[in-house]
Short mmCIF file of C-alpha atoms in Angstrom, two decimals:
data_model
loop_
_atom_site.label_atom_id
_atom_site.label_comp_id
_atom_site.label_asym_id
_atom_site.label_seq_id
_atom_site.Cartn_x
_atom_site.Cartn_y
_atom_site.Cartn_z
CA UNK A 1 -1.25 20.08 40.96
CA UNK A 2 -0.46 18.84 37.43
CA UNK A 3 -4.04 18.87 36.26
CA UNK A 4 -4.65 22.31 37.73
CA UNK A 5 -1.50 23.61 35.95
CA UNK A 6 -2.57 21.95 32.62
CA UNK A 7 -5.95 23.73 32.99
CA UNK A 8 -4.29 27.10 33.63
CA UNK A 9 -2.21 26.66 30.52
CA UNK A 10 -5.10 25.47 28.29
CA UNK A 11 -4.79 28.48 25.93
CA UNK A 12 -1.24 27.38 25.08
CA UNK A 13 -1.08 23.56 25.40
CA UNK A 14 -3.25 20.54 24.90
CA UNK A 15 -2.85 16.80 25.37
CA UNK A 16 -2.31 14.42 22.59
CA UNK A 17 -2.05 10.59 22.78
CA UNK A 18 1.42 9.61 21.48
CA UNK A 19 1.84 7.20 18.44
CA UNK A 20 4.71 4.90 18.13
CA UNK A 21 7.03 5.12 15.34
CA UNK A 22 10.18 2.99 14.79
CA UNK A 23 13.52 4.51 15.67
CA UNK A 24 14.83 3.88 12.27
CA UNK A 25 11.93 5.85 10.62
CA UNK A 26 12.35 8.66 13.00
CA UNK A 27 16.06 8.76 12.19
CA UNK A 28 15.22 9.07 8.47
CA UNK A 29 13.51 12.42 9.02
CA UNK A 30 16.47 14.48 7.78
CA UNK A 31 15.38 17.47 5.82
CA UNK A 32 18.44 17.39 3.51
CA UNK A 33 17.85 13.78 2.57
CA UNK A 34 14.22 14.41 1.87
CA UNK A 35 15.03 17.34 -0.37
CA UNK A 36 17.74 15.28 -2.12
CA UNK A 37 15.09 12.51 -2.82
CA UNK A 38 12.96 15.07 -4.58
CA UNK A 39 15.71 16.58 -6.62
CA UNK A 40 16.75 12.98 -7.78
CA UNK A 41 13.06 12.33 -8.72
CA UNK A 42 12.91 15.43 -10.78
CA UNK A 43 16.34 14.78 -12.45
CA UNK A 44 15.30 11.26 -13.34
CA UNK A 45 11.87 12.27 -14.56
CA UNK A 46 13.29 15.17 -16.82
CA UNK A 47 16.33 13.16 -18.05
CA UNK A 48 14.27 10.41 -19.46
CA UNK A 49 11.35 12.58 -20.46
CA UNK A 50 8.88 10.55 -18.26
CA UNK A 51 5.20 11.76 -18.47
CA UNK A 52 3.17 12.05 -15.21
CA UNK A 53 0.86 9.30 -16.36
CA UNK A 54 3.73 6.87 -16.90
CA UNK A 55 4.81 6.95 -13.17
CA UNK A 56 3.81 3.99 -11.10
CA UNK A 57 4.37 2.80 -7.58
CA UNK A 58 4.22 -0.73 -6.34
CA UNK A 59 4.53 -2.47 -2.96
CA UNK A 60 3.23 -5.40 -0.91
CA UNK A 61 0.65 -5.45 1.81
CA UNK A 62 -0.61 -8.23 4.02
CA UNK A 63 -4.01 -9.39 5.25
CA UNK A 64 -4.66 -11.72 8.17
CA UNK A 65 -7.75 -13.09 6.62
CA UNK A 66 -9.86 -13.61 9.67
CA UNK A 67 -8.90 -10.55 11.77
CA UNK A 68 -11.12 -7.51 11.94
CA UNK A 69 -11.25 -4.63 14.47
CA UNK A 70 -13.84 -3.25 16.89
CA UNK A 71 -16.35 -0.65 15.94
CA UNK A 72 -18.74 1.73 17.52
CA UNK A 73 -22.16 0.30 18.23
CA UNK A 74 -25.11 1.77 20.16
CA UNK A 75 -26.36 -0.10 23.17
CA UNK A 76 -28.47 0.51 26.35
CA UNK A 77 -26.74 2.67 28.90
CA UNK A 78 -26.39 -0.21 31.44
CA UNK A 79 -24.42 -2.30 28.97
CA UNK A 80 -20.74 -2.18 29.79
CA UNK A 81 -19.16 -4.04 26.94
CA UNK A 82 -20.03 -5.63 23.53
CA UNK A 83 -18.34 -8.66 22.14
CA UNK A 84 -18.43 -10.15 18.66
CA UNK A 85 -17.10 -13.55 17.61
CA UNK A 86 -13.58 -13.58 16.37
CA UNK A 87 -13.09 -15.99 13.48
CA UNK A 88 -9.39 -16.33 14.70
CA UNK A 89 -7.81 -17.23 11.38
CA UNK A 90 -4.45 -15.55 11.45
CA UNK A 91 -3.32 -16.89 8.04
CA UNK A 92 -1.37 -14.08 6.06
CA UNK A 93 -2.00 -13.45 2.53
CA UNK A 94 0.15 -10.93 0.64
CA UNK A 95 -1.17 -8.70 -2.24
CA UNK A 96 1.27 -6.87 -4.60
CA UNK A 97 -0.51 -3.61 -5.45
CA UNK A 98 0.39 -0.96 -8.01
CA UNK A 99 -0.87 2.56 -8.29
CA UNK A 100 -0.57 4.81 -11.25
CA UNK A 101 -0.96 8.68 -11.40
CA UNK A 102 -3.12 8.22 -14.41
CA UNK A 103 -5.38 5.74 -12.85
CA UNK A 104 -4.39 2.85 -15.10
CA UNK A 105 -5.18 -0.67 -13.85
CA UNK A 106 -2.41 -3.17 -13.00
CA UNK A 107 -4.21 -6.25 -11.45
CA UNK A 108 -2.70 -7.35 -8.14
CA UNK A 109 -0.63 -10.39 -7.51
CA UNK A 110 -1.93 -12.44 -4.55
CA UNK A 111 0.61 -14.57 -2.68
CA UNK A 112 -0.26 -17.17 -0.07
CA UNK A 113 1.79 -19.94 1.58
CA UNK A 114 1.22 -23.41 0.37
CA UNK A 115 2.25 -26.13 -2.11
CA UNK A 116 -0.80 -25.97 -4.47
CA UNK A 117 -3.89 -24.02 -5.50
CA UNK A 118 -7.32 -25.61 -5.04
CA UNK A 119 -10.03 -24.95 -7.65
CA UNK A 120 -12.64 -23.87 -5.13
CA UNK A 121 -10.44 -20.79 -4.34
CA UNK A 122 -11.40 -19.33 -7.65
CA UNK A 123 -15.16 -20.13 -7.93
CA UNK A 124 -16.15 -16.57 -7.16
CA UNK A 125 -16.15 -12.97 -8.93
CA UNK A 126 -12.48 -12.46 -8.72
CA UNK A 127 -11.01 -10.43 -11.68
CA UNK A 128 -9.61 -12.94 -14.03
CA UNK A 129 -6.44 -10.82 -14.55
CA UNK A 130 -5.33 -11.33 -11.03
CA UNK A 131 -2.12 -13.41 -10.84
CA UNK A 132 -1.90 -15.93 -8.07
CA UNK A 133 1.43 -17.14 -6.72
CA UNK A 134 2.74 -19.30 -3.86
CA UNK A 135 5.71 -19.07 -1.52
CA UNK A 136 6.76 -20.98 1.39
CA UNK A 137 6.34 -17.93 3.62
CA UNK A 138 3.31 -16.24 2.02
CA UNK A 139 5.51 -13.26 1.33
CA UNK A 140 7.18 -12.07 -1.93
CA UNK A 141 10.69 -13.29 -2.70
CA UNK A 142 13.31 -12.80 -5.49
CA UNK A 143 11.52 -15.06 -7.89
CA UNK A 144 8.13 -13.51 -7.41
CA UNK A 145 9.63 -10.05 -7.68
CA UNK A 146 10.76 -10.74 -11.13
CA UNK A 147 7.37 -12.36 -11.89
CA UNK A 148 5.73 -9.20 -10.71
CA UNK A 149 7.87 -7.15 -13.17
CA UNK A 150 6.70 -9.25 -16.14
CA UNK A 151 3.15 -8.89 -14.89
CA UNK A 152 3.59 -5.05 -14.64
CA UNK A 153 5.15 -4.92 -18.07
CA UNK A 154 2.37 -6.80 -19.73
CA UNK A 155 -0.33 -4.42 -18.50
CA UNK A 156 1.55 -1.05 -18.92
CA UNK A 157 3.81 -1.24 -21.91
CA UNK A 158 1.27 -0.69 -24.59
CA UNK A 159 -0.36 2.19 -22.59
CA UNK A 160 2.75 4.22 -22.16
CA UNK A 161 2.58 7.76 -23.42
CA UNK A 162 6.35 8.33 -23.61
CA UNK A 163 9.21 5.96 -24.25
CA UNK A 164 9.97 5.28 -20.58
CA UNK A 165 7.95 4.48 -17.44
CA UNK A 166 9.08 5.17 -13.94
CA UNK A 167 8.52 2.44 -11.23
CA UNK A 168 8.80 3.67 -7.64
CA UNK A 169 9.53 1.04 -4.84
CA UNK A 170 11.06 0.53 -1.49
CA UNK A 171 14.30 -1.18 -0.78
CA UNK A 172 13.01 -4.78 -0.24
CA UNK A 173 15.66 -7.19 -1.33
CA UNK A 174 13.53 -8.85 -4.03
CA UNK A 175 13.30 -5.37 -5.78
CA UNK A 176 17.06 -5.03 -5.96
CA UNK A 177 18.24 -8.27 -7.55
CA UNK A 178 20.29 -8.01 -10.78
CA UNK A 179 17.68 -9.83 -12.65
CA UNK A 180 15.06 -7.31 -11.36
CA UNK A 181 17.06 -4.28 -12.44
CA UNK A 182 18.12 -5.72 -15.80
CA UNK A 183 14.55 -6.48 -16.65
CA UNK A 184 13.65 -2.77 -15.94
CA UNK A 185 16.33 -1.38 -18.17
CA UNK A 186 15.57 -3.82 -21.02
CA UNK A 187 12.03 -2.98 -20.97
CA UNK A 188 12.25 0.91 -20.65
CA UNK A 189 11.26 0.82 -17.03
CA UNK A 190 13.34 3.34 -14.97
CA UNK A 191 13.52 1.97 -11.38
CA UNK A 192 13.38 4.60 -8.67
CA UNK A 193 14.01 3.48 -5.13
CA UNK A 194 12.69 5.18 -2.01
CA UNK A 195 15.21 6.21 0.68
CA UNK A 196 15.34 3.73 3.57
CA UNK A 197 12.62 3.85 6.14
CA UNK A 198 10.67 6.70 4.48
CA UNK A 199 7.67 4.83 2.96
CA UNK A 200 5.30 6.41 5.71
CA UNK A 201 6.18 9.77 4.24
CA UNK A 202 7.06 9.25 0.56
CA UNK A 203 5.32 6.07 -0.81
CA UNK A 204 2.06 6.93 -2.54
CA UNK A 205 0.61 3.43 -1.70
CA UNK A 206 1.47 3.81 1.98
CA UNK A 207 0.36 7.44 2.31
CA UNK A 208 -2.74 7.38 0.31
CA UNK A 209 -4.00 3.83 -0.29
CA UNK A 210 -3.19 1.09 1.99
CA UNK A 211 -5.10 2.53 4.98
CA UNK A 212 -8.32 2.72 2.98
CA UNK A 213 -7.67 -0.79 1.64
CA UNK A 214 -7.25 -2.16 5.11
CA UNK A 215 -10.38 -0.33 6.40
CA UNK A 216 -12.50 -1.76 3.60
CA UNK A 217 -11.11 -5.34 4.31
CA UNK A 218 -11.92 -5.11 8.07
CA UNK A 219 -15.38 -3.92 7.25
CA UNK A 220 -15.86 -6.92 5.04
CA UNK A 221 -14.70 -9.22 7.81
CA UNK A 222 -17.09 -7.68 10.19
CA UNK A 223 -19.90 -7.96 7.76
CA UNK A 224 -19.20 -11.69 7.47
CA UNK A 225 -19.07 -12.05 11.30
CA UNK A 226 -22.41 -10.28 11.77
CA UNK A 227 -23.92 -12.54 9.13
CA UNK A 228 -22.91 -15.52 11.20
CA UNK A 229 -19.57 -16.63 9.92
CA UNK A 230 -17.81 -18.75 12.54
CA UNK A 231 -14.69 -19.06 10.44
CA UNK A 232 -13.25 -17.19 7.50
CA UNK A 233 -11.17 -19.40 5.35
CA UNK A 234 -8.96 -18.77 2.35
CA UNK A 235 -11.88 -19.41 0.10
CA UNK A 236 -13.95 -16.87 1.86
CA UNK A 237 -11.35 -14.35 1.59
CA UNK A 238 -11.06 -14.82 -2.22
CA UNK A 239 -14.80 -14.57 -2.35
CA UNK A 240 -14.99 -11.09 -0.89
CA UNK A 241 -11.52 -9.82 -1.94
CA UNK A 242 -12.83 -8.13 -5.13
CA UNK A 243 -15.41 -6.21 -3.32
CA UNK A 244 -13.21 -4.46 -0.88
CA UNK A 245 -10.34 -4.16 -3.43
CA UNK A 246 -12.71 -2.46 -5.95
CA UNK A 247 -13.98 -0.13 -3.28
CA UNK A 248 -10.58 1.17 -2.82
CA UNK A 249 -8.91 1.22 -6.24
CA UNK A 250 -11.99 2.24 -8.29
CA UNK A 251 -12.15 5.50 -6.31
CA UNK A 252 -11.35 7.91 -9.10
CA UNK A 253 -9.74 10.40 -6.71
CA UNK A 254 -7.39 7.99 -4.89
CA UNK A 255 -4.66 7.71 -7.51
CA UNK A 256 -3.94 11.36 -8.00
CA UNK A 257 -4.43 12.05 -4.27
CA UNK A 258 -1.69 9.62 -3.33
CA UNK A 259 0.77 11.17 -5.57
CA UNK A 260 -0.06 14.64 -4.44
CA UNK A 261 0.14 13.78 -0.73
CA UNK A 262 3.62 12.56 -1.22
CA UNK A 263 4.70 15.62 -3.13
CA UNK A 264 5.51 13.89 -6.36
CA UNK A 265 2.74 15.10 -8.83
CA UNK A 266 2.68 18.13 -8.88
CA UNK A 267 6.21 18.25 -7.58
CA UNK A 268 5.76 19.84 -4.16
CA UNK A 269 8.37 18.83 -1.48
CA UNK A 270 6.69 21.01 1.08
CA UNK A 271 3.78 18.33 1.11
CA UNK A 272 6.31 16.04 2.96
CA UNK A 273 8.59 18.53 4.62
CA UNK A 274 5.56 20.07 6.55
CA UNK A 275 4.72 16.58 7.76
CA UNK A 276 8.08 16.21 9.43
CA UNK A 277 6.90 18.71 12.15
CA UNK A 278 4.35 16.13 13.27
CA UNK A 279 7.05 13.88 14.44
CA UNK A 280 9.18 16.39 16.17
#
């Protein structure tokens, strides 16, 4: 009877596949808190006279270097399944990325686990301005957080239109050390922290960039597999990193679009508040 009832109500309801979202993120969907965030953003921007093109967002994202995803292929009707080889390298490499409303380039920092770098990693077409770093976990830490700021300042200070730059980031511990915050204030960088558990709504990189970056990465992995790769190593990853990275970040529309979708530039909280209805 259920199917019959749904069919009779087809003018009013439809079926949708549910998507998972952490309880903490759902709990962060409080209209007053979101509105307060936008008011604080405007207050900071106006008080320090920060220009739109001096606003940046940075965050880390990870790649399992040999993991791709399935894709649609055309096969004869009697074929029930298609399998492709899985390189099975689950090593995680972290890339610290920056986006700017004006489209200014800040080269990424690539972090991987290990005690040393091998020369063969860099015999490729990688941008010479990319900064490489190591950590025991392959993730960022307090020391690398400060290293990022020095890197960021090096590439943005001379390009600043106004006296101050704004740097938007999440609440990761490495972004909140006293050394990190002191460096910001000493170098005319105004730190602006996102509310907890709201990056899926408010962070330009999460909303407008990382999905495209991961998509282009997985396409590159599949390409390597179809070309016969049995294994994708760290060296292989660095060899094609620049291709999928450029395909994302050299898109002239992606920078402004990411800030627009998060309601920051132009300032429009409704861009986010309307999205809250999707989670109700």
